[in-house]
């Protein structure tokens, strides 16, 4: 092994050379300080500020003779500096060009080579050659073994600081070429490079940095190491989980219509208003499936008369029970006892399915008799609190895009698709064989899928958006929903750990493990937000390493992870935005997950409210309190760090600078979290969905005006006209939309008008008209196909800049929320005084 590594890697130098090198690494400014001291004839190296003091300011303890000599030296030095400044700058420029020539040459050549490569040809070649080879088990395991051995050699070989720097440059240069290639094999290459860079950092971290000067520093240092180890585990598990996204295609139903399975559609509800449940029910009625084989049920755990009347009017079933035991899971299980359909389609009461939902999904059950469940994505046509309060709606992928866009496809490869509680179809017999929907945890959906897979049933994921619903309206509701998910995953980890027991493959176990471990990010994230405070406040050294070396090992890991994630995940999550989501949730999920690990029976199911309004903008002080306190601590640490840099810790300026960068980044993340807590106003009861659909206005006079529908809701449309239109006062008219080739006209009246646009509101409609409206809008098969087409392209540096802007804007919102009330009080008192005068 040693001889093998010597062929490719530079070995450790002699002890003397290594000592000199370590000297340079430990204080790279030492030689410069010594030279500056010699210029002023000082006896020993001094800090830069002392050198400048001696150069420009006379010391009080200098004698006249010494002062005159020093003044002469200063004058001589400044005159020489003035004469040589131009030539010095030119020389430095030439030196810089010479020293960086190899790197610039390498980058230029790589760029030229990259431009000449036909990436599509390369991808086709690799798919045609590598894919068939890797289908052979012996070849696959041999390649894995050889790759593992080679990676271990690279990871464990000691390098000098220069060698580590060269490693960084080589990895970066290779990744910049590979990232331009589409396909799975380039993504696997980037992931491998990222894991090797991570491995070198982990090896160095464990072998070099775990020496502490006190018990308290050891405690803090080991806490940071455990938080880092958590992130390393999540990175590795994530790579395994998404190594080969399946991208399953829908299967056509080959049976005759009379042989199609009977389907029960469940729409569970508890406290949501009828305005939310009504569109979902209409969309379910409009599903393209034989009517004698389709039954729809509203499962009302709120036991409300208006819902019963609505169900009767729509001709759908209505099921209630005497209690609310086990919340949503109990509601579904109660309905299972009263229905008989072969398949169960479940939709949250705010999720509207498209007409083709069942035809797209059910073919998988027909082809695979062992298939117990098919899941489709959850999609939201309204902005969540992050998107609304930070202004990123339909520009930056939201929090769930990564899971439904990539992770679930990765799970599907391992036959580990998660049931997500809605937008899914389950076969009745397998579901009943596991006792119905799981009730042991508050994440009944994922736990149910785990039970099905333990019995050997297969599951599937179809990544087409076939239903859409409402996102949470407020940050508090959003956090409450995530707390339930986090607590439920921790409960499953305790009561039905996927690593233990029978029935699961290794891939399934790792996919579930990653999903559960993911929700333990609360404590590690809080550690990362506070770790630099230990040094900046108290000068505790919790990483025993020089800043220069630490940077040389951290930077390859961070850079390679960023490049790999941007290539693989960029379409579904922009770089650095995951940090914002975790920062907002960290404080609130840390305690519930810890408690659930200790006692999984504690806690209760909380329903996520939908369809609410935010009547006016406000700052949520209750939710934002933890972020605000952490932000103030980080800002205070930043101020102290500046003093340490120039006055207190000049002997370890590199360490100070590294911690300053860390605390600045943390402050920006916390600023973004504060910005999310500033709730923007939301007064629409029905959210408008942007679109481009042909439409026609029919006036009472018989005139037809062709136009374009630019947004729609259940209550009205926005229309774009080809030429200005002057309506009559309170004019009633009809607007036509198309379902395939069928024209449907809906009664409406004009509520707003501009030069070439109209806003219209629908008048009361019959049941058939309401169903037709849903079919022409929300339930169109292509309603959500191009929804993400307007998303920005993920560029890591642009993402970092955007996070900085969002963070600074968050602090602006915080200060505004503090000073505006004070200003209002001052104005009120001033007006009172003026009134008295």
Short mmCIF file of C-alpha atoms in Angstrom, two decimals, residues 109-374:
data_model
loop_
_atom_site.label_atom_id
_atom_site.label_comp_id
_atom_site.label_asym_id
_atom_site.label_seq_id
_atom_site.Cartn_x
_atom_site.Cartn_y
_atom_site.Cartn_z
CA UNK A 109 -6.39 24.69 -21.41
CA UNK A 110 -9.17 23.00 -19.49
CA UNK A 111 -11.64 25.61 -20.71
CA UNK A 112 -10.53 25.08 -24.32
CA UNK A 113 -10.78 21.32 -23.95
CA UNK A 114 -14.19 21.64 -22.33
CA UNK A 115 -15.46 23.74 -25.24
CA UNK A 116 -14.34 21.09 -27.73
CA UNK A 117 -16.08 18.20 -25.99
CA UNK A 118 -19.36 16.93 -27.37
CA UNK A 119 -20.92 16.17 -23.99
CA UNK A 120 -23.95 14.46 -25.42
CA UNK A 121 -21.70 12.10 -27.35
CA UNK A 122 -19.69 11.36 -24.22
CA UNK A 123 -22.85 10.66 -22.24
CA UNK A 124 -24.22 8.39 -24.96
CA UNK A 125 -20.93 6.50 -25.09
CA UNK A 126 -20.78 6.03 -21.32
CA UNK A 127 -24.41 4.94 -21.18
CA UNK A 128 -23.83 2.43 -23.98
CA UNK A 129 -20.63 1.00 -22.50
CA UNK A 130 -20.72 1.44 -18.73
CA UNK A 131 -24.40 0.80 -18.08
CA UNK A 132 -24.44 -2.75 -19.58
CA UNK A 133 -21.18 -3.60 -17.79
CA UNK A 134 -22.50 -2.44 -14.44
CA UNK A 135 -25.53 -4.66 -14.89
CA UNK A 136 -23.17 -7.62 -14.33
CA UNK A 137 -22.97 -8.16 -10.54
CA UNK A 138 -19.30 -9.23 -10.57
CA UNK A 139 -18.24 -6.15 -12.54
CA UNK A 140 -20.33 -3.88 -10.35
CA UNK A 141 -18.84 -5.18 -7.10
CA UNK A 142 -15.31 -5.26 -8.53
CA UNK A 143 -15.59 -1.63 -9.64
CA UNK A 144 -16.94 -0.69 -6.23
CA UNK A 145 -14.09 -2.51 -4.45
CA UNK A 146 -11.34 -1.00 -6.62
CA UNK A 147 -12.88 2.44 -6.32
CA UNK A 148 -13.12 2.06 -2.56
CA UNK A 149 -9.47 1.02 -2.21
CA UNK A 150 -8.27 3.87 -4.44
CA UNK A 151 -10.41 6.35 -2.51
CA UNK A 152 -9.00 5.14 0.82
CA UNK A 153 -5.45 5.62 -0.48
CA UNK A 154 -6.24 9.17 -1.57
CA UNK A 155 -8.07 9.94 1.66
CA UNK A 156 -5.40 8.64 4.03
CA UNK A 157 -2.21 9.79 2.27
CA UNK A 158 -0.55 12.63 4.24
CA UNK A 159 0.26 15.71 2.18
CA UNK A 160 2.19 18.89 2.88
CA UNK A 161 0.29 22.15 2.78
CA UNK A 162 1.46 22.62 -0.80
CA UNK A 163 0.28 19.15 -1.73
CA UNK A 164 -3.10 19.76 -0.16
CA UNK A 165 -3.37 23.02 -2.08
CA UNK A 166 -2.57 21.15 -5.31
CA UNK A 167 -5.21 18.57 -4.40
CA UNK A 168 -7.76 21.37 -4.03
CA UNK A 169 -6.89 22.84 -7.44
CA UNK A 170 -6.96 19.46 -9.20
CA UNK A 171 -10.32 18.49 -7.74
CA UNK A 172 -11.78 21.86 -8.64
CA UNK A 173 -10.42 21.76 -12.21
CA UNK A 174 -11.75 18.24 -12.77
CA UNK A 175 -15.18 19.16 -11.37
CA UNK A 176 -15.45 22.25 -13.56
CA UNK A 177 -15.17 20.01 -16.63
CA UNK A 178 -17.36 17.14 -15.43
CA UNK A 179 -20.17 19.41 -14.22
CA UNK A 180 -20.88 20.47 -17.80
CA UNK A 181 -21.78 16.90 -18.73
CA UNK A 182 -25.42 15.81 -18.46
CA UNK A 183 -26.45 12.37 -17.29
CA UNK A 184 -26.03 10.10 -14.32
CA UNK A 185 -22.39 9.01 -14.63
CA UNK A 186 -21.00 12.59 -14.49
CA UNK A 187 -23.20 13.18 -11.44
CA UNK A 188 -21.73 10.06 -9.84
CA UNK A 189 -18.21 11.30 -10.66
CA UNK A 190 -18.90 14.65 -8.99
CA UNK A 191 -20.35 12.84 -5.99
CA UNK A 192 -17.25 10.64 -5.76
CA UNK A 193 -14.89 13.63 -5.88
CA UNK A 194 -16.99 15.31 -3.21
CA UNK A 195 -16.84 12.23 -0.96
CA UNK A 196 -13.05 11.98 -1.39
CA UNK A 197 -12.63 15.63 -0.40
CA UNK A 198 -14.91 14.99 2.56
CA UNK A 199 -12.94 11.88 3.47
CA UNK A 200 -9.62 13.76 3.51
CA UNK A 201 -11.14 16.37 5.82
CA UNK A 202 -12.60 13.71 8.13
CA UNK A 203 -9.29 11.81 8.26
CA UNK A 204 -7.34 14.99 9.04
CA UNK A 205 -9.96 16.16 11.55
CA UNK A 206 -9.80 12.95 13.60
CA UNK A 207 -6.04 12.45 13.33
CA UNK A 208 -4.82 16.01 13.94
CA UNK A 209 -7.28 18.38 15.60
CA UNK A 210 -8.47 16.63 18.78
CA UNK A 211 -6.05 18.10 21.30
CA UNK A 212 -7.45 20.57 23.84
CA UNK A 213 -6.01 22.76 26.60
CA UNK A 214 -8.90 22.44 29.06
CA UNK A 215 -11.88 20.27 29.88
CA UNK A 216 -14.32 22.98 28.79
CA UNK A 217 -12.59 23.36 25.42
CA UNK A 218 -12.66 19.58 25.05
CA UNK A 219 -16.41 19.54 25.77
CA UNK A 220 -17.12 22.28 23.23
CA UNK A 221 -14.71 20.81 20.70
CA UNK A 222 -16.23 17.34 20.90
CA UNK A 223 -19.70 18.87 20.60
CA UNK A 224 -18.64 20.56 17.37
CA UNK A 225 -17.08 17.32 16.12
CA UNK A 226 -20.33 15.43 16.79
CA UNK A 227 -22.31 18.09 14.90
CA UNK A 228 -19.89 17.76 11.98
CA UNK A 229 -20.09 13.98 12.12
CA UNK A 230 -23.87 14.28 11.80
CA UNK A 231 -23.49 16.33 8.61
CA UNK A 232 -20.96 13.85 7.22
CA UNK A 233 -23.38 10.99 7.80
CA UNK A 234 -26.24 12.90 6.14
CA UNK A 235 -24.04 13.71 3.12
CA UNK A 236 -23.01 10.07 2.64
CA UNK A 237 -26.53 8.71 3.16
CA UNK A 238 -27.90 11.34 0.77
CA UNK A 239 -25.41 10.28 -1.90
CA UNK A 240 -26.50 6.65 -1.51
CA UNK A 241 -30.19 7.56 -1.51
CA UNK A 242 -30.07 9.61 -4.73
CA UNK A 243 -27.28 7.79 -6.57
CA UNK A 244 -29.60 6.62 -9.36
CA UNK A 245 -33.00 8.39 -9.58
CA UNK A 246 -35.39 5.95 -11.22
CA UNK A 247 -37.55 8.46 -13.16
CA UNK A 248 -40.39 5.94 -13.49
CA UNK A 249 -42.78 6.49 -16.40
CA UNK A 250 -46.56 5.95 -16.15
CA UNK A 251 -47.93 2.68 -17.51
CA UNK A 252 -50.97 2.54 -19.76
CA UNK A 253 -53.93 0.47 -18.57
CA UNK A 254 -54.27 -2.50 -20.91
CA UNK A 255 -57.49 -3.90 -19.44
CA UNK A 256 -60.94 -3.30 -20.88
CA UNK A 257 -62.84 -0.53 -18.99
CA UNK A 258 -65.25 -3.04 -17.46
CA UNK A 259 -62.26 -4.78 -15.84
CA UNK A 260 -60.81 -1.62 -14.30
CA UNK A 261 -60.61 -1.65 -10.49
CA UNK A 262 -63.14 0.14 -8.29
CA UNK A 263 -61.67 3.17 -6.55
CA UNK A 264 -62.70 5.00 -3.39
CA UNK A 265 -61.52 8.62 -3.12
CA UNK A 266 -61.04 9.82 0.47
CA UNK A 267 -60.97 13.55 1.27
CA UNK A 268 -60.28 13.86 5.03
CA UNK A 269 -61.03 17.18 6.74
CA UNK A 270 -61.19 18.47 10.29
CA UNK A 271 -61.26 22.26 10.72
CA UNK A 272 -60.77 23.55 7.17
CA UNK A 273 -63.50 25.83 5.75
CA UNK A 274 -65.84 24.62 3.02
CA UNK A 275 -64.21 27.08 0.59
CA UNK A 276 -61.10 24.87 0.77
CA UNK A 277 -62.83 21.48 0.58
CA UNK A 278 -65.31 22.42 -2.17
CA UNK A 279 -62.80 22.73 -5.09
CA UNK A 280 -61.11 19.45 -4.14
CA UNK A 281 -64.46 17.66 -4.14
CA UNK A 282 -65.36 19.12 -7.54
CA UNK A 283 -61.97 18.06 -8.94
CA UNK A 284 -62.51 14.53 -7.57
CA UNK A 285 -65.94 14.37 -9.24
CA UNK A 286 -64.28 15.40 -12.50
CA UNK A 287 -61.72 12.55 -12.40
CA UNK A 288 -61.55 10.65 -15.68
CA UNK A 289 -62.72 7.21 -14.53
CA UNK A 290 -65.87 5.16 -15.10
CA UNK A 291 -68.50 6.64 -12.80
CA UNK A 292 -69.79 3.22 -11.73
CA UNK A 293 -66.30 2.36 -10.50
CA UNK A 294 -65.58 5.65 -8.69
CA UNK A 295 -66.92 6.67 -5.27
CA UNK A 296 -65.96 9.86 -3.49
CA UNK A 297 -66.18 10.40 0.27
CA UNK A 298 -65.74 13.48 2.44
CA UNK A 299 -64.40 12.27 5.81
CA UNK A 300 -65.48 15.04 8.16
CA UNK A 301 -63.87 14.82 11.59
CA UNK A 302 -65.42 18.22 12.33
CA UNK A 303 -68.94 16.78 12.02
CA UNK A 304 -70.38 19.95 10.40
CA UNK A 305 -73.89 20.22 8.98
CA UNK A 306 -72.87 22.47 6.08
CA UNK A 307 -70.42 19.79 4.90
CA UNK A 308 -73.12 17.15 5.09
CA UNK A 309 -75.46 19.33 3.03
CA UNK A 310 -72.73 20.06 0.49
CA UNK A 311 -71.90 16.37 0.10
CA UNK A 312 -75.58 15.58 -0.47
CA UNK A 313 -75.88 18.35 -3.07
CA UNK A 314 -72.77 17.10 -4.92
CA UNK A 315 -73.84 13.46 -4.77
CA UNK A 316 -70.77 12.25 -2.86
CA UNK A 317 -70.47 10.16 0.27
CA UNK A 318 -70.18 11.69 3.74
CA UNK A 319 -68.58 9.76 6.61
CA UNK A 320 -68.21 10.84 10.24
CA UNK A 321 -67.32 9.08 13.50
CA UNK A 322 -68.07 9.63 17.16
CA UNK A 323 -64.59 10.71 18.26
CA UNK A 324 -61.31 11.99 16.79
CA UNK A 325 -59.04 9.24 18.10
CA UNK A 326 -55.72 8.97 16.22
CA UNK A 327 -56.58 12.13 14.21
CA UNK A 328 -56.17 11.74 10.43
CA UNK A 329 -55.05 8.10 10.65
CA UNK A 330 -58.12 7.19 12.70
CA UNK A 331 -60.36 9.09 10.29
CA UNK A 332 -59.01 7.12 7.31
CA UNK A 333 -59.20 3.80 9.14
CA UNK A 334 -62.83 4.45 10.06
CA UNK A 335 -63.61 5.09 6.37
CA UNK A 336 -61.84 1.88 5.38
CA UNK A 337 -64.38 -0.06 7.45
CA UNK A 338 -67.32 1.52 5.61
CA UNK A 339 -66.07 1.23 2.01
CA UNK A 340 -65.19 -1.61 -0.35
CA UNK A 341 -63.11 -0.20 -3.25
CA UNK A 342 -60.13 -2.18 -4.59
CA UNK A 343 -57.95 0.93 -4.50
CA UNK A 344 -57.97 3.93 -2.15
CA UNK A 345 -57.03 7.36 -3.52
CA UNK A 346 -56.27 9.85 -0.74
CA UNK A 347 -56.21 13.62 -1.16
CA UNK A 348 -55.77 16.23 1.54
CA UNK A 349 -58.80 18.47 1.48
CA UNK A 350 -56.89 21.31 -0.22
CA UNK A 351 -55.25 19.16 -2.96
CA UNK A 352 -57.06 19.23 -6.32
CA UNK A 353 -56.26 16.27 -8.62
CA UNK A 354 -56.06 16.71 -12.38
CA UNK A 355 -58.54 14.76 -14.49
CA UNK A 356 -55.93 12.24 -15.63
CA UNK A 357 -54.69 11.38 -12.12
CA UNK A 358 -56.17 7.89 -11.86
CA UNK A 359 -55.40 6.84 -15.44
CA UNK A 360 -51.78 7.89 -14.93
CA UNK A 361 -51.33 6.05 -11.64
CA UNK A 362 -53.47 2.90 -11.80
CA UNK A 363 -51.54 1.27 -14.65
CA UNK A 364 -48.75 0.47 -12.18
CA UNK A 365 -51.16 -1.60 -10.07
CA UNK A 366 -52.40 -3.46 -13.14
CA UNK A 367 -48.87 -4.35 -14.27
CA UNK A 368 -47.50 -5.23 -10.83
CA UNK A 369 -49.92 -7.22 -8.61
CA UNK A 370 -47.41 -6.87 -5.76
CA UNK A 371 -47.53 -3.06 -5.88
CA UNK A 372 -49.20 -1.76 -2.72
CA UNK A 373 -48.86 2.01 -3.12
CA UNK A 374 -48.11 4.65 -5.76
#
